Structures are given as structure tokens and as C-alpha cells.
XYZ file of C-alpha atoms in Angstrom:
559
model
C 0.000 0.000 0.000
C 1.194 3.847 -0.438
C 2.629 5.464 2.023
C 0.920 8.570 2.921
C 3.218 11.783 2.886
C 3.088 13.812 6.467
C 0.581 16.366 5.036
C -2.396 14.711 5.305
C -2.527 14.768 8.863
C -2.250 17.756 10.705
C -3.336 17.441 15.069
C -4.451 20.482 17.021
C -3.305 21.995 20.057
C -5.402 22.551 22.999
C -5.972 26.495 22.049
C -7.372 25.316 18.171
C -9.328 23.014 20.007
C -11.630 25.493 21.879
C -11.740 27.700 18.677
C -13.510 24.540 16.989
C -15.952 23.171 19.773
C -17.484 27.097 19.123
C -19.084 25.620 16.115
C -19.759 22.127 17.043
C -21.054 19.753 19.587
C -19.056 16.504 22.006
C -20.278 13.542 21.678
C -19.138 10.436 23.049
C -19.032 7.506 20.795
C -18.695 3.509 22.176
C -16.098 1.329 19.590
C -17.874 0.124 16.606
C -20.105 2.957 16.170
C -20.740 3.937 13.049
C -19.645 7.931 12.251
C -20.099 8.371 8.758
C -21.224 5.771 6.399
C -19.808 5.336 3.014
C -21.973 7.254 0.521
C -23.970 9.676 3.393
C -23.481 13.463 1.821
C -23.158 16.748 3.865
C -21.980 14.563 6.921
C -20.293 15.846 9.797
C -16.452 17.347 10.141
C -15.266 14.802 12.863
C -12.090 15.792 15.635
C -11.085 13.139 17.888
C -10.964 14.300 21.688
C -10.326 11.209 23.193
C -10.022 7.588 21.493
C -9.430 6.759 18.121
C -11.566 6.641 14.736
C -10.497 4.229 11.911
C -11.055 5.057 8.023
C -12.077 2.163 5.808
C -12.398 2.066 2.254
C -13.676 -0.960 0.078
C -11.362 -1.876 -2.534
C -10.711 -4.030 -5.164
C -8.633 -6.213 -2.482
C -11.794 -6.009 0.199
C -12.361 -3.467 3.117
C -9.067 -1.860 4.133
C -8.434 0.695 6.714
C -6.470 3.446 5.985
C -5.480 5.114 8.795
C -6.966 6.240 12.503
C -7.409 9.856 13.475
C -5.637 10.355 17.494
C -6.939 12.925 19.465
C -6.428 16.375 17.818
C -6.506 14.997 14.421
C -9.432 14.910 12.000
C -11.051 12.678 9.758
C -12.292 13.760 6.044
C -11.442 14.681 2.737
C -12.861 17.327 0.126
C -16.409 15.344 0.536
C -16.038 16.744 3.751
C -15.840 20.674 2.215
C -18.211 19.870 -0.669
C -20.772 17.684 0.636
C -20.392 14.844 -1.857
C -20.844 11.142 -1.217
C -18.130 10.211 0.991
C -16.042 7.138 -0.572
C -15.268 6.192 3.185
C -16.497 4.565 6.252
C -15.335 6.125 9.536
C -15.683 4.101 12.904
C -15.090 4.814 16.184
C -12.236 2.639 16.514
C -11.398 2.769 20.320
C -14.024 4.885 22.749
C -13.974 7.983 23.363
C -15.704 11.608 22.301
C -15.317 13.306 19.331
C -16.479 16.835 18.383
C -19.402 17.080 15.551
C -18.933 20.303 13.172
C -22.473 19.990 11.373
C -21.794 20.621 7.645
C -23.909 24.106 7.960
C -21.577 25.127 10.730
C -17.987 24.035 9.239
C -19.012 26.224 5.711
C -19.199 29.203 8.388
C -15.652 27.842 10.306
C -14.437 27.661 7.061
C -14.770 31.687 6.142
C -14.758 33.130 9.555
C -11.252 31.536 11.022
C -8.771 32.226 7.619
C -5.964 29.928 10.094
C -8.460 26.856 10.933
C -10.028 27.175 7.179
C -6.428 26.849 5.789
C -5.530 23.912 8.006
C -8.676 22.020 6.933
C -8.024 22.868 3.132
C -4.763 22.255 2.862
C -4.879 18.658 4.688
C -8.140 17.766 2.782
C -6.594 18.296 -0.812
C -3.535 16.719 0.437
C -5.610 13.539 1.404
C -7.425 13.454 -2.242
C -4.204 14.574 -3.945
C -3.131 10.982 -1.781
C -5.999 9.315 -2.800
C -5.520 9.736 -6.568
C -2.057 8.414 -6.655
C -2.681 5.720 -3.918
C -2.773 2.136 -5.876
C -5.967 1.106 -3.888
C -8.995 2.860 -5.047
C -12.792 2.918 -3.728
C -14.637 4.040 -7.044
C -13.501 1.705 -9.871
C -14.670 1.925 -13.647
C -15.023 -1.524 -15.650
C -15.611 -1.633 -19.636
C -13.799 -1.117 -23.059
C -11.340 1.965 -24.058
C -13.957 2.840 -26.403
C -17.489 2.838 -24.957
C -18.976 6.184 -24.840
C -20.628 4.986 -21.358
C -17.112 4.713 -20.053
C -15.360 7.781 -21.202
C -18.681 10.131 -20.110
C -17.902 8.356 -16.833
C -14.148 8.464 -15.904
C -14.824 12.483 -17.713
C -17.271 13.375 -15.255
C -15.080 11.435 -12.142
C -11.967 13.101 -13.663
C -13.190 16.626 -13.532
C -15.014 16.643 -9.971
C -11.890 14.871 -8.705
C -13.053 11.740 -7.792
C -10.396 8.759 -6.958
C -11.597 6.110 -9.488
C -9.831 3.329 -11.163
C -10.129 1.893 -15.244
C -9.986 -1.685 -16.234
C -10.397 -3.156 -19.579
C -12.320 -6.666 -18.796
C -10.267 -7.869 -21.914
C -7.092 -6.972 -20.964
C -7.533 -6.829 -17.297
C -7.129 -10.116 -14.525
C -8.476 -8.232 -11.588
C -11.863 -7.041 -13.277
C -12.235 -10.262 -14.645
C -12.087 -11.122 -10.224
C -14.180 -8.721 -9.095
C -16.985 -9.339 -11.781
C -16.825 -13.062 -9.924
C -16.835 -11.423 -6.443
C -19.370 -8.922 -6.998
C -21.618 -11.003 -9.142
C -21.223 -8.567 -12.052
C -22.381 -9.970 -15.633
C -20.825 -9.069 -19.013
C -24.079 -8.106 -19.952
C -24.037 -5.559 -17.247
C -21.270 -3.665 -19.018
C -19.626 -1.009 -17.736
C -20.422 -0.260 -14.464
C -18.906 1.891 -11.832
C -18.437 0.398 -8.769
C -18.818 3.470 -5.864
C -16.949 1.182 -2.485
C -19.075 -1.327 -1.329
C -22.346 0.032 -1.222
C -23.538 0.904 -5.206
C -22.496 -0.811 -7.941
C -23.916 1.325 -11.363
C -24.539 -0.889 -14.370
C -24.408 1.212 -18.197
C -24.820 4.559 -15.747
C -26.141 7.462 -17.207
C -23.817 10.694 -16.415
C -27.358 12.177 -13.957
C -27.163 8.352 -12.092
C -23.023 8.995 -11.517
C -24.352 12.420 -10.696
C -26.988 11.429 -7.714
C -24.304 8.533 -6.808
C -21.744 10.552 -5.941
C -23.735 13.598 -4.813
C -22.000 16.119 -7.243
C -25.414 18.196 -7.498
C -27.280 19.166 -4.389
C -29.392 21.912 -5.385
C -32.938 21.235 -4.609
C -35.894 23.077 -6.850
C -36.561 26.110 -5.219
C -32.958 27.708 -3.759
C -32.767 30.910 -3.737
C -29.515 32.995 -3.906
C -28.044 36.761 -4.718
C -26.618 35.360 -7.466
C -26.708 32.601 -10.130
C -23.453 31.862 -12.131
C -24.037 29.851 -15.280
C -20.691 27.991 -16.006
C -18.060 26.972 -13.989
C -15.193 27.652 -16.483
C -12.290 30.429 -15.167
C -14.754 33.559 -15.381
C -17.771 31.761 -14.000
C -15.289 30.684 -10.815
C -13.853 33.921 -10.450
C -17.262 35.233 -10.117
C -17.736 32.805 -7.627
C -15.021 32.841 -5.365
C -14.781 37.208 -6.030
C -19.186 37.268 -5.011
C -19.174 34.351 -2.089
C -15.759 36.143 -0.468
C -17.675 39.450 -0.266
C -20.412 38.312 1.626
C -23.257 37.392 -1.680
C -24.901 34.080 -1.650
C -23.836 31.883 -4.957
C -25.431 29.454 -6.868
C -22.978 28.032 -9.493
C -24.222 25.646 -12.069
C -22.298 24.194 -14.958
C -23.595 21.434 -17.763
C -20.342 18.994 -17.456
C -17.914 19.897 -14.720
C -15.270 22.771 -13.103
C -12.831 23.890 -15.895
C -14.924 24.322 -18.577
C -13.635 24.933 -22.013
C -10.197 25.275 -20.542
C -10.351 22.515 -18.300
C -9.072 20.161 -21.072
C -5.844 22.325 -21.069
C -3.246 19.732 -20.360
C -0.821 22.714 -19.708
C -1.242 26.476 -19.475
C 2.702 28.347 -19.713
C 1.569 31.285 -19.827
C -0.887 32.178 -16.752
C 0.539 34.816 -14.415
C 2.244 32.728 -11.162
C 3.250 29.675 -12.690
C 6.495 28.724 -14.008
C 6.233 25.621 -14.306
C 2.704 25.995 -15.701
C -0.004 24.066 -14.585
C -3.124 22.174 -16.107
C -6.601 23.487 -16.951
C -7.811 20.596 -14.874
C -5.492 21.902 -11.942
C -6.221 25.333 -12.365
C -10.284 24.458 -11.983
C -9.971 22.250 -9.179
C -8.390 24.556 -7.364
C -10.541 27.638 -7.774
C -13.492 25.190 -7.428
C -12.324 24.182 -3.885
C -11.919 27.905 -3.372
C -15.437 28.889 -4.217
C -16.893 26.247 -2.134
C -14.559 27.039 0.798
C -16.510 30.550 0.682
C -19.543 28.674 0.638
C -20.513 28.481 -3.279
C -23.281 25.980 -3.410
C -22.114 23.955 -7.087
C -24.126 21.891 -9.029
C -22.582 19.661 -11.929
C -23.976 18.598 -14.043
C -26.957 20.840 -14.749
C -27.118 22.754 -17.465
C -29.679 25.805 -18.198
C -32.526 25.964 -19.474
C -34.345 29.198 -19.532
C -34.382 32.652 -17.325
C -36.898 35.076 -16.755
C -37.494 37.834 -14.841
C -40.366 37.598 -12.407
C -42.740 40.406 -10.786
C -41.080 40.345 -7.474
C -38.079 41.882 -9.286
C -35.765 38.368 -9.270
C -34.665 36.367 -12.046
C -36.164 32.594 -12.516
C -33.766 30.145 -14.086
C -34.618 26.770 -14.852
C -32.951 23.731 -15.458
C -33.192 21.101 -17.861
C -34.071 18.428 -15.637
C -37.107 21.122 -14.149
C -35.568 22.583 -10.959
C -36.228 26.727 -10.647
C -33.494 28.860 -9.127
C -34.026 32.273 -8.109
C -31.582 35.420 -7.547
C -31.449 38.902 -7.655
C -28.359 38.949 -9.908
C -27.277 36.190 -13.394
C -23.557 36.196 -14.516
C -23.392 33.843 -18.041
C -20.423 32.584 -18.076
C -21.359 29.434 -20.076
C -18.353 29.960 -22.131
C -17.950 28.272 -25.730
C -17.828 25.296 -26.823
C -15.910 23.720 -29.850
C -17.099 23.682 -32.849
C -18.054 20.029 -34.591
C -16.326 19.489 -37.720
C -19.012 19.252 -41.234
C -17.936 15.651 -41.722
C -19.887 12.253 -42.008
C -20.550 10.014 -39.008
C -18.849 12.665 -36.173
C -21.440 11.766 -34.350
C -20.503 8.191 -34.620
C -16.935 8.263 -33.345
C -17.431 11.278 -30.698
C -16.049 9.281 -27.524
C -15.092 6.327 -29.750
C -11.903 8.298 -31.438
C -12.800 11.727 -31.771
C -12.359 13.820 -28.348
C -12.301 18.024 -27.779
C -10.139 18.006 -25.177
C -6.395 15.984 -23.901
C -6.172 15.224 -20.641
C -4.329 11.978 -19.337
C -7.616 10.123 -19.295
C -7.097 10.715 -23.375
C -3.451 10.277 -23.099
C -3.725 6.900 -22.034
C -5.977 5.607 -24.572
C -3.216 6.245 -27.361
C -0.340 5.108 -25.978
C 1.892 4.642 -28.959
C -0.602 4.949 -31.741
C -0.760 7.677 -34.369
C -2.848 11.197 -33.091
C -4.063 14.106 -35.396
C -4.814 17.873 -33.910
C -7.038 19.844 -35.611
C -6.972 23.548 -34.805
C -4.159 26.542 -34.640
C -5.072 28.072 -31.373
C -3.521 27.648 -28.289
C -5.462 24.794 -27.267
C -4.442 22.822 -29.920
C -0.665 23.666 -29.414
C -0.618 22.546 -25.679
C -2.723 19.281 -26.978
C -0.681 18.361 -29.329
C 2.750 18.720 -26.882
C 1.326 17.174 -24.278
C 0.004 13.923 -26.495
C 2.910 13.481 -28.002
C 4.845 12.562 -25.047
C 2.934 9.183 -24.890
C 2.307 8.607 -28.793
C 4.244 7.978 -31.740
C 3.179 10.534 -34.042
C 1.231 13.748 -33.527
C -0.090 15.205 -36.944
C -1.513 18.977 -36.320
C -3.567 20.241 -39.033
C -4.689 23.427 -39.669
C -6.746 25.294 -42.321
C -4.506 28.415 -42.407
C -1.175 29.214 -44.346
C 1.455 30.224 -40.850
C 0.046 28.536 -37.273
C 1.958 31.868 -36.007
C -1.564 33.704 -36.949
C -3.276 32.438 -33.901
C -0.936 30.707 -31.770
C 1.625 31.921 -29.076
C 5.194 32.018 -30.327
C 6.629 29.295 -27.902
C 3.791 27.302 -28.270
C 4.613 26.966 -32.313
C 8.370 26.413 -31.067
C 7.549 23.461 -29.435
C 5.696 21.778 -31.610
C 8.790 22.577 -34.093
C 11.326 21.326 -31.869
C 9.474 17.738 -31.290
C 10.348 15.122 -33.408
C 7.283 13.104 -33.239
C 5.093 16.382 -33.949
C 4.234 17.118 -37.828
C 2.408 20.078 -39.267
C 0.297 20.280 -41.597
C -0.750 23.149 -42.756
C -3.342 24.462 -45.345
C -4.970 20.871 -44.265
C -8.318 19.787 -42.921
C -10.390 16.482 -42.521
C -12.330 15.822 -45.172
C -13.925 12.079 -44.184
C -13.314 9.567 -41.325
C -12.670 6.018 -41.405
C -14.331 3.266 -39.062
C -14.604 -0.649 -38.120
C -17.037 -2.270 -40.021
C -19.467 -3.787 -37.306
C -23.480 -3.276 -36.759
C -22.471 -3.615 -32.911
C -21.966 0.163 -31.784
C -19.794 -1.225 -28.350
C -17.485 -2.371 -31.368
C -17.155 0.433 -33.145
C -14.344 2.549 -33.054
C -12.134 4.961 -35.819
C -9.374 3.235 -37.387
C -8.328 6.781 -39.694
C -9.392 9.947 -41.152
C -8.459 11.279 -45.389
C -7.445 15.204 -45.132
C -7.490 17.212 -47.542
C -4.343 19.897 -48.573
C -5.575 22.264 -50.853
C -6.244 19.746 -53.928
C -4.935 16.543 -52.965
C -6.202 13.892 -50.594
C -4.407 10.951 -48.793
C -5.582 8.899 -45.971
C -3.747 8.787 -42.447
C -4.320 5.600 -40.199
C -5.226 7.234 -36.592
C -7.828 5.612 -34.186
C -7.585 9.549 -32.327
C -8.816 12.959 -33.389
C -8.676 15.093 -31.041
C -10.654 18.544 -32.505
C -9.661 22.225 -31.042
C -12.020 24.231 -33.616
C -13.626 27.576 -33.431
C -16.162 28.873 -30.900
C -19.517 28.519 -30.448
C -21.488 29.820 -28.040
C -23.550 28.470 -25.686
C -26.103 31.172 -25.466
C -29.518 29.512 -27.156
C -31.195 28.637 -23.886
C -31.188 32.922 -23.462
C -34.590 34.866 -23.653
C -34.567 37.132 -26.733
C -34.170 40.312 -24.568
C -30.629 39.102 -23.689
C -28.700 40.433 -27.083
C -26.341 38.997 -28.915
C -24.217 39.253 -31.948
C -24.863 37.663 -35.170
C -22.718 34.381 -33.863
C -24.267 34.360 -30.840
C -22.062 35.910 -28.495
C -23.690 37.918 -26.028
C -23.217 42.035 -26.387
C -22.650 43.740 -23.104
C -21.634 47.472 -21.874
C -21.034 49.706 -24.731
C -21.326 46.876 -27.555
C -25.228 47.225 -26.923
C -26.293 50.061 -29.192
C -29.678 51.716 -28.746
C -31.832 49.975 -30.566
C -30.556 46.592 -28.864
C -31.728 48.292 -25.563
C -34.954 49.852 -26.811
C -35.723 45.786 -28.745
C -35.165 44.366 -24.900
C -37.542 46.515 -22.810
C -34.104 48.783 -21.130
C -36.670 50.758 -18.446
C -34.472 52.158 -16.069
C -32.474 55.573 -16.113
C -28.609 54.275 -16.294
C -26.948 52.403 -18.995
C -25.635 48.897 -18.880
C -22.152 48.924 -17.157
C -19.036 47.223 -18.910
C -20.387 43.524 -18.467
C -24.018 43.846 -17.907
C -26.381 42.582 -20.982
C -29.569 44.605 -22.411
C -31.094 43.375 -19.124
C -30.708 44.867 -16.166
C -28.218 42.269 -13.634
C -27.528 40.101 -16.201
C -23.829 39.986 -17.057
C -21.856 37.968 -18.953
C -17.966 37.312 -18.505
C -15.382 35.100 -20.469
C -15.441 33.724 -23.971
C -19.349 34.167 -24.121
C -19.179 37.842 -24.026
C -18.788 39.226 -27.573
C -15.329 40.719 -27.951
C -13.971 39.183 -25.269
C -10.304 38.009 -25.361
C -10.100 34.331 -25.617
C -7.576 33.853 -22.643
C -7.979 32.745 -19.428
C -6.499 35.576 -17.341
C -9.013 37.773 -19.298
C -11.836 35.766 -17.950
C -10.691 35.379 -14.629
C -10.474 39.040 -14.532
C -14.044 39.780 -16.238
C -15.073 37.323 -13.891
C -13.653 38.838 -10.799
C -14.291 42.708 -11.940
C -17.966 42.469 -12.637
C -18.931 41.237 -8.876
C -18.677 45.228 -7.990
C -21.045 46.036 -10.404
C -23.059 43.135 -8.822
C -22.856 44.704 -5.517
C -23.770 47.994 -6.751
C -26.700 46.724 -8.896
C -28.703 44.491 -6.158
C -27.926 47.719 -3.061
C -30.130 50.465 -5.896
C -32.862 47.584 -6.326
C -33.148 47.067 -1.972
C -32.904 50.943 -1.755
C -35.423 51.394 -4.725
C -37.578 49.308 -2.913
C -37.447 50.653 0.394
């Protein structure tokens, strides 16, 4: 088993001690008891007074305990911050008390004591950080490389951070074992296995969703603010709003990170040197938001908004729920675009993918990869791919990749011997198995196309970094946008777009706000925005003023 580094435990003194029973309650516990069951959500923070409480986690091996928390120390993880399903089982070990921080109470530890918050977030990412690398594993993920089912699940585990583990049944003794142990058919195909209590057979991404208790929301909350999208504007608005004392809702359709979550490595963002991953970069600002007390939801994606007569906006969901706040930032972000080829559809998740992380890395381990795109995205794709396979091909409609992409980006790619560009070049048609049996089916190559001439390149990955589009159709017509789509804010709305959406009160929109009145919209969904992500975190983080000042004239208005 892993040895766990010193940092995930951390023991308080008697003077920390005190500070903490302030928000909680002693309770003394007889050995055996039961503390916090594997799965239960919003559960308790746990200290240890006296005694000792063990950790147990079902693996593929059986139940094994990780550790004990002593008196001082504390049990938990992120779960413990978020509310999600915890993954462990935590026992009272020996007797003794141990001091209950209800999960209400250790959201309002967490922002009013900056020294106890930091102790608790630092040793809870420490302990996932722990968890991911650890070789035993309580979540674990069995079916093929290429079934969609799989890849929307290890995705959606990937980007909320979730310990899991992938085995191919074909390639694979120890699924092959615990299919016999846990009574799991082939027919039942994949299923995620969450510890010892749910096993999820062909699970749909809302079942991996209520599983693992990445969406809490009920119908009906009520905030000061909604954020739509949880990409680096939408989680600057989050973190900037909840730190200055606003209540924030934060929904987003897949997971933290958004469009630049499947950055495998940004160079270039202020305070990094080493750079660090879009992945990284959204799990950390996520864990910040929450820390503040950002209620998240993921996934749920948008539906509609409109205002109602009590002066709030109503958003719904696609599932049915209705949100309300006094304030909207869109930061939905944009999506990219699908290439105009025959049967995409087919081999999205089966060898085409919009995004390389090392989920995607590790499918094409040695195999031949084409990049499509010239932006930035595509340049830190195609580096990071080709350090696990043999050839990268990046291919790109324009004459000089130097148009759109940053200068040591295109050095890179030059330097790398295994990287080839191809330039002037798109995909024209792409190649497949022949089988009527869809979990067969996978890409074997795609024919591109260089101004005239055609020639077929034998890749089972695509990975596809094109354009923009906007994810802006689910917005009431009074919300204007630009002829793609983007949404026009601040001095981009002319007056006409403000007369055609009902503009009724006396001041004009500030630099973010839409052509309705505490709607903004920050990032890449904001027409004329700057594509980067410091320019959205800084959108996202400037526009909470105007947020503050907005919601004070509607409660003085109203007074």
C-alpha cells in the first residue's frame, strides 16, 4: 500500500481546540459505532478528543483501513468541504468523544477563522491529492477503451476529482475477479463500482451524478446570485461574489474547468512557471469557491431565465428545478465547434475527443494522433500527447500557425520530433470498423485534404480544437447577442438593442451587464472578449462590484 506523505494529517493543540468546539457539539461515541457511512453526503467534520476513529475504504482487495485519526486529528477529505458522497467509512475505533462540526456550521468555520479554514483545506486536498495516486482505489470503472458509457464516466469522475480506477475486462485479470466477487455480468457492461455500497450498471452521467452527490441543489434555492458555467470567469465570479459576503449558486452542464479545463498545460498564466493544467487550475478555484460557501451543481445545465414580478430572475434547469436570484452572470463559455464531416457523431467518444487530458493520453499510448486547430489549445494538446504517442499530426486550415498561436507554443511543436504540421490541411472524411455492434465500433483513420490533394492517415484519435460557439440559445430574446451568438454587453449594446429588450431604467448597462438589467456575462461568451484565461478570470472577478452595486439600488429602490 502507499505510504501517505506527512501532510495529510495535521493534530491540534489545545488552544485550536476550543476555537472549533465554538461551532460544534461533544459527543461520546462507544467502539464500533458507526460515524459516517460510506456514501452519506453533507456529513459531519469529525475531531477526535479522546479515542481513536479508523477510516475504511472498500477496494478491489476487500475493506481496508487506511489510517486512525488520534486525538487532535481529524477525519475527512474534500467530501467533507463539498458535501459529496463520501467514498469512506469512519468508525469509532477505540471509545472515546469526538467533536461534531455539522456541515452548515464548518461552511461558516471555514470563512470566519482564515488559520483553521487553511488547516482544513490544505490537509483535505492533500488527502485526495493521496488518494488519486494511492494504488488502492474505492470508485472503480469496468468496460472497453472505447465505450462512450465509459469515457462520459471516468470524464465526469476526472473533472469533480473523484479517486476512481479503469480496467479493460479484456485486458484486465483483476476485473475479470471482481466481476466473480461482486456477481457482475458481461451483460451488465460497464459499471462503476462506488466502495461497497452501489455498484452502477451502463450509468447514465445524472445516475453517476446522484451517486456521488456532485449536485445538491434542490428546486426552489434561492440565492443573490446565479453563475451559469463553472469555467475560469464563471469561478472567479464565484469565489470574487461568495468572499464578499453574496450568496452563490454556481451551475455548470459537465464539470469545473470548462472549455479550458481540457488544457493539459497552461505556460503562460501569471504565477506559474512551471505551468499548470486546466484541470489543476479548476480544481483549485473550485475548492476555493466552495470554501466561501458556493453551493455547485454539476452537471446541470440551463434551461431558460426570466425575470419575475417580485423583481428576481427565474432560471430553470433542464431536468425542471427553478433557481431564483437577484443577480445572473453567463459565463457558459464556448464550446468547440463540430467538424461538417460524415458520421462525427458516430466516433465522438469512440476516437474523436475536444479536449487531452491523461484520461485521453492513455488511450493512445503509442498509436498515431491528429490535432485539428491553430489556437492555443491545440498547441498545448498536441505537446502534451505526443509525449505518450508515436506521431502527432496537427492540421490546420490556415497558411502560418503563427496567426493564432503563441510564439513558444509553435516552437515546441517545431522542436518535437514526433510532432508534424500540416498546414493548409483539414479532414475531409473519417474512417471506421465495419461492425453493426456500436460497443465495437471505433475509428481506425481519417483522409485530409491539402488544398487539392487527398491521402488517408491511419489514426484511431482525433482530437478537434475548432472555433467557438457559443452556448447562449437557452437565453430569452431580450438578452442580445451578436450575429454568432455571443452575447453584447456594456457599450457593444447600441440603442436599438436596448430599446428591442424593454431597457426601463435611467442608467446604462455597465461594462459587463447585458440589455437586461443584472444580467452579465464574462469570459469567452461575451462578444469581444479576449479568448484567454487571465481575461476571464479578470471579467469574472471585476464584474462582482457592479453586482454589488446593482442588487444595493434595487433594496434601496424598494425601500
Amino acid at each position: 500500500m502507499t505510504t501517505p506523505p506527512a501532510d495529510v494529517n495535521y493534530t491540534f493543540n489545545d488552544r485550536e481546540i476550543e476555537q472549533l468546539k465554538v461551532f460544534g457539539e461533544v459527543k461520546s461515541h462507544a467502539a464500533g459505532d458507526v460515524l459516517v457511512a460510506e456514501g452519506e453526503q453533507e456529513f459531519d467534520c469529525l475531531v477526535t478528543l479522546s479515542g481513536e476513529t479508523h477510516i475504511f475504504v472498500e477496494t478491489a482487495e476487500g475493506e481496508k483501513r487506511l489510517g486512525w485519526m488520534e486525538p487532535g486529528q481529524f477525519a475527512g477529505d474534500l467530501s467533507s468541504m463539498t458535501g459529496h458522497a463520501s467514498l469512506a467509512r469512519i468508525v469509532m475505533g477505540k471509545p472515546g468523544d469526538v467533536l461534531h462540526i455539522p456541515y452548515a456550521a464548518f461552511h461558516r468555520l471555514l470563512v470566519e477563522n482564515s488559520h483553521l479554514s487553511d488547516v482544513f483545506v490544505r490537509t483535505f486536498t492533500a488527502r485526495r491529492i493521496f488518494a488519486r495516486d494511492a494504488d488502492h482505489k474505492a470508485v472503480i470503472v469496468i468496460g472497453a477503451p472505447y465505450d462512450r458509457t465509459v469515457f462520459a464516466a471516468r470524464d465526469l469522475l476526472h473533472k469533480h476529482t473523484v479517486p476512481h480506477a479503469w480496467l479493460d475486462p479484456d485486458k484486465d485479470e483483476l476485473a475479470c475477479r471482481i466481476m466473480e466477487a461482486r456477481d457482475i455480468s458481461a451483460d451488465s457492461l460497464p459499471v462503476v463500482i462506488r466502495g461497497a455500497s452501489r455498484i452502477l450498471s451502463k450509468p447514465s452521467v445524472t445516475d453517476l451524478a446522484e451517486a456521488f452527490g456532485l449536485d445538491l441543489l434542490p428546486d426552489g434555492a434561492v440565492a443573490d446570485v446565479i453563475v451559469v458555467g463553472a469555467g475560469p470567469g464563471g469561478l472567479a465570479s464565484s469565489v470574487y461574489a461568495a468572499s464578499e459576503g453574496l450568496s452563490v449558486l454556481t451551475l455548470d452542464c459537465d464539470g469545473p474547468g470548462g472549455q479550458e479545463g481540457t488544457s493539459s498545460k497552461i505556460e503562460n498564466y501569471l504565477g506559474f512557471p512551471t505551468g499548470v493544467s486546466g484541470a489543476e487550475l479548476a480544481q483549485r478555484a473550485a475548492i476555493q469557491a466552495q470554501k466561501f460557501g458556493v453551493r455547485m451543481a454539476a452537471p446541470a445545465k440551463a434551461s431558460a431565465l426570466e425575470l419575475l414580478e417580485t423583481g428576481e430572475y427565474s432560471l430553470s434547469t433542464e431536468d425542471g428545478r427553478k433557481l431564483k436570484a437577484r443577480a445572473v452572470v453567463i459565463a457558459s463559455g464556448a464550446q468547440y465547434r463540430r467538424l461538417p464531416v460524415e458520421r462525427l457523431e458516430e466516433f465522438e467518444g469512440r476516437g474523436i475527443y475536444y479536449g487531452a487530458s491523461p484520461m485521453e493520453a492513455q488511450l493512445c499510448h503509442g498509436a498515431k494522433v491528429a490535432v485539428v486547430g491553430a489556437g492555443n489549445s491545440a498547441g498545448q494538446g498536441a505537446v502534451f500527447l505526443s509525449q505518450t504517442a508515436e506521431e502527432v499530426h496537427v492540421m490546420y486550415r490556415r497558411p502560418d500557425i503563427r496567426e493564432t498561436m503563441s510564439e513558444y507554443l509553435v516552437r515546441r511543436l517545431e522542436e518535437m520530433p514526433n510532432i508534424h504540421l500540416h498546414p493548409q490541411t483539414e479532414i475531409s472524411a473519417l474512417h471506421g470498423s465495419a461492425t453493426d455492434q456500436l460497443e465495437d465500433l471505433r475509428m481506425t483513420g481519417v483522409t485530409v485534404k491539402c488544398r487539392d490533394e487527398e491521402k488517408k492517415i491511419d489514426t484511431p484519435f482525433a482530437f478537434l480544437f475548432v472555433g467557438a460557439a457559443p452556448f447562449t440559445q437557452w437565453l430569452p430574446e431580450g438578452v442580445r447577442r451578436d450575429d454568432k451568438g455571443f452575447i453584447k454587453t456594456g457599450t457593444a449594446l447600441e440603442r436599438l438593442d436596448l430599446v428591442r429588450a424593454g431597457w426601463k431604467i435611467e442608467r446604462l448597462p455597465t461594462q459587463y451587464e447585458t440589455s437586461r438589467p443584472r444580467i452579465y456575462a464574462v469570459g469567452d461568451v461575451r462578444a469581444g472578449s479576449v479568448k484567454r484565461v487571465a481575461s476571464a478570470v479578470g471579467e469574472g472577478s471585476v464584474v462582482v462590484s457592479d453586482i454589488h452595486r446593482a442588487i444595493s439600488d434595487v433594496a434601496g429602490s424598494a425601500m
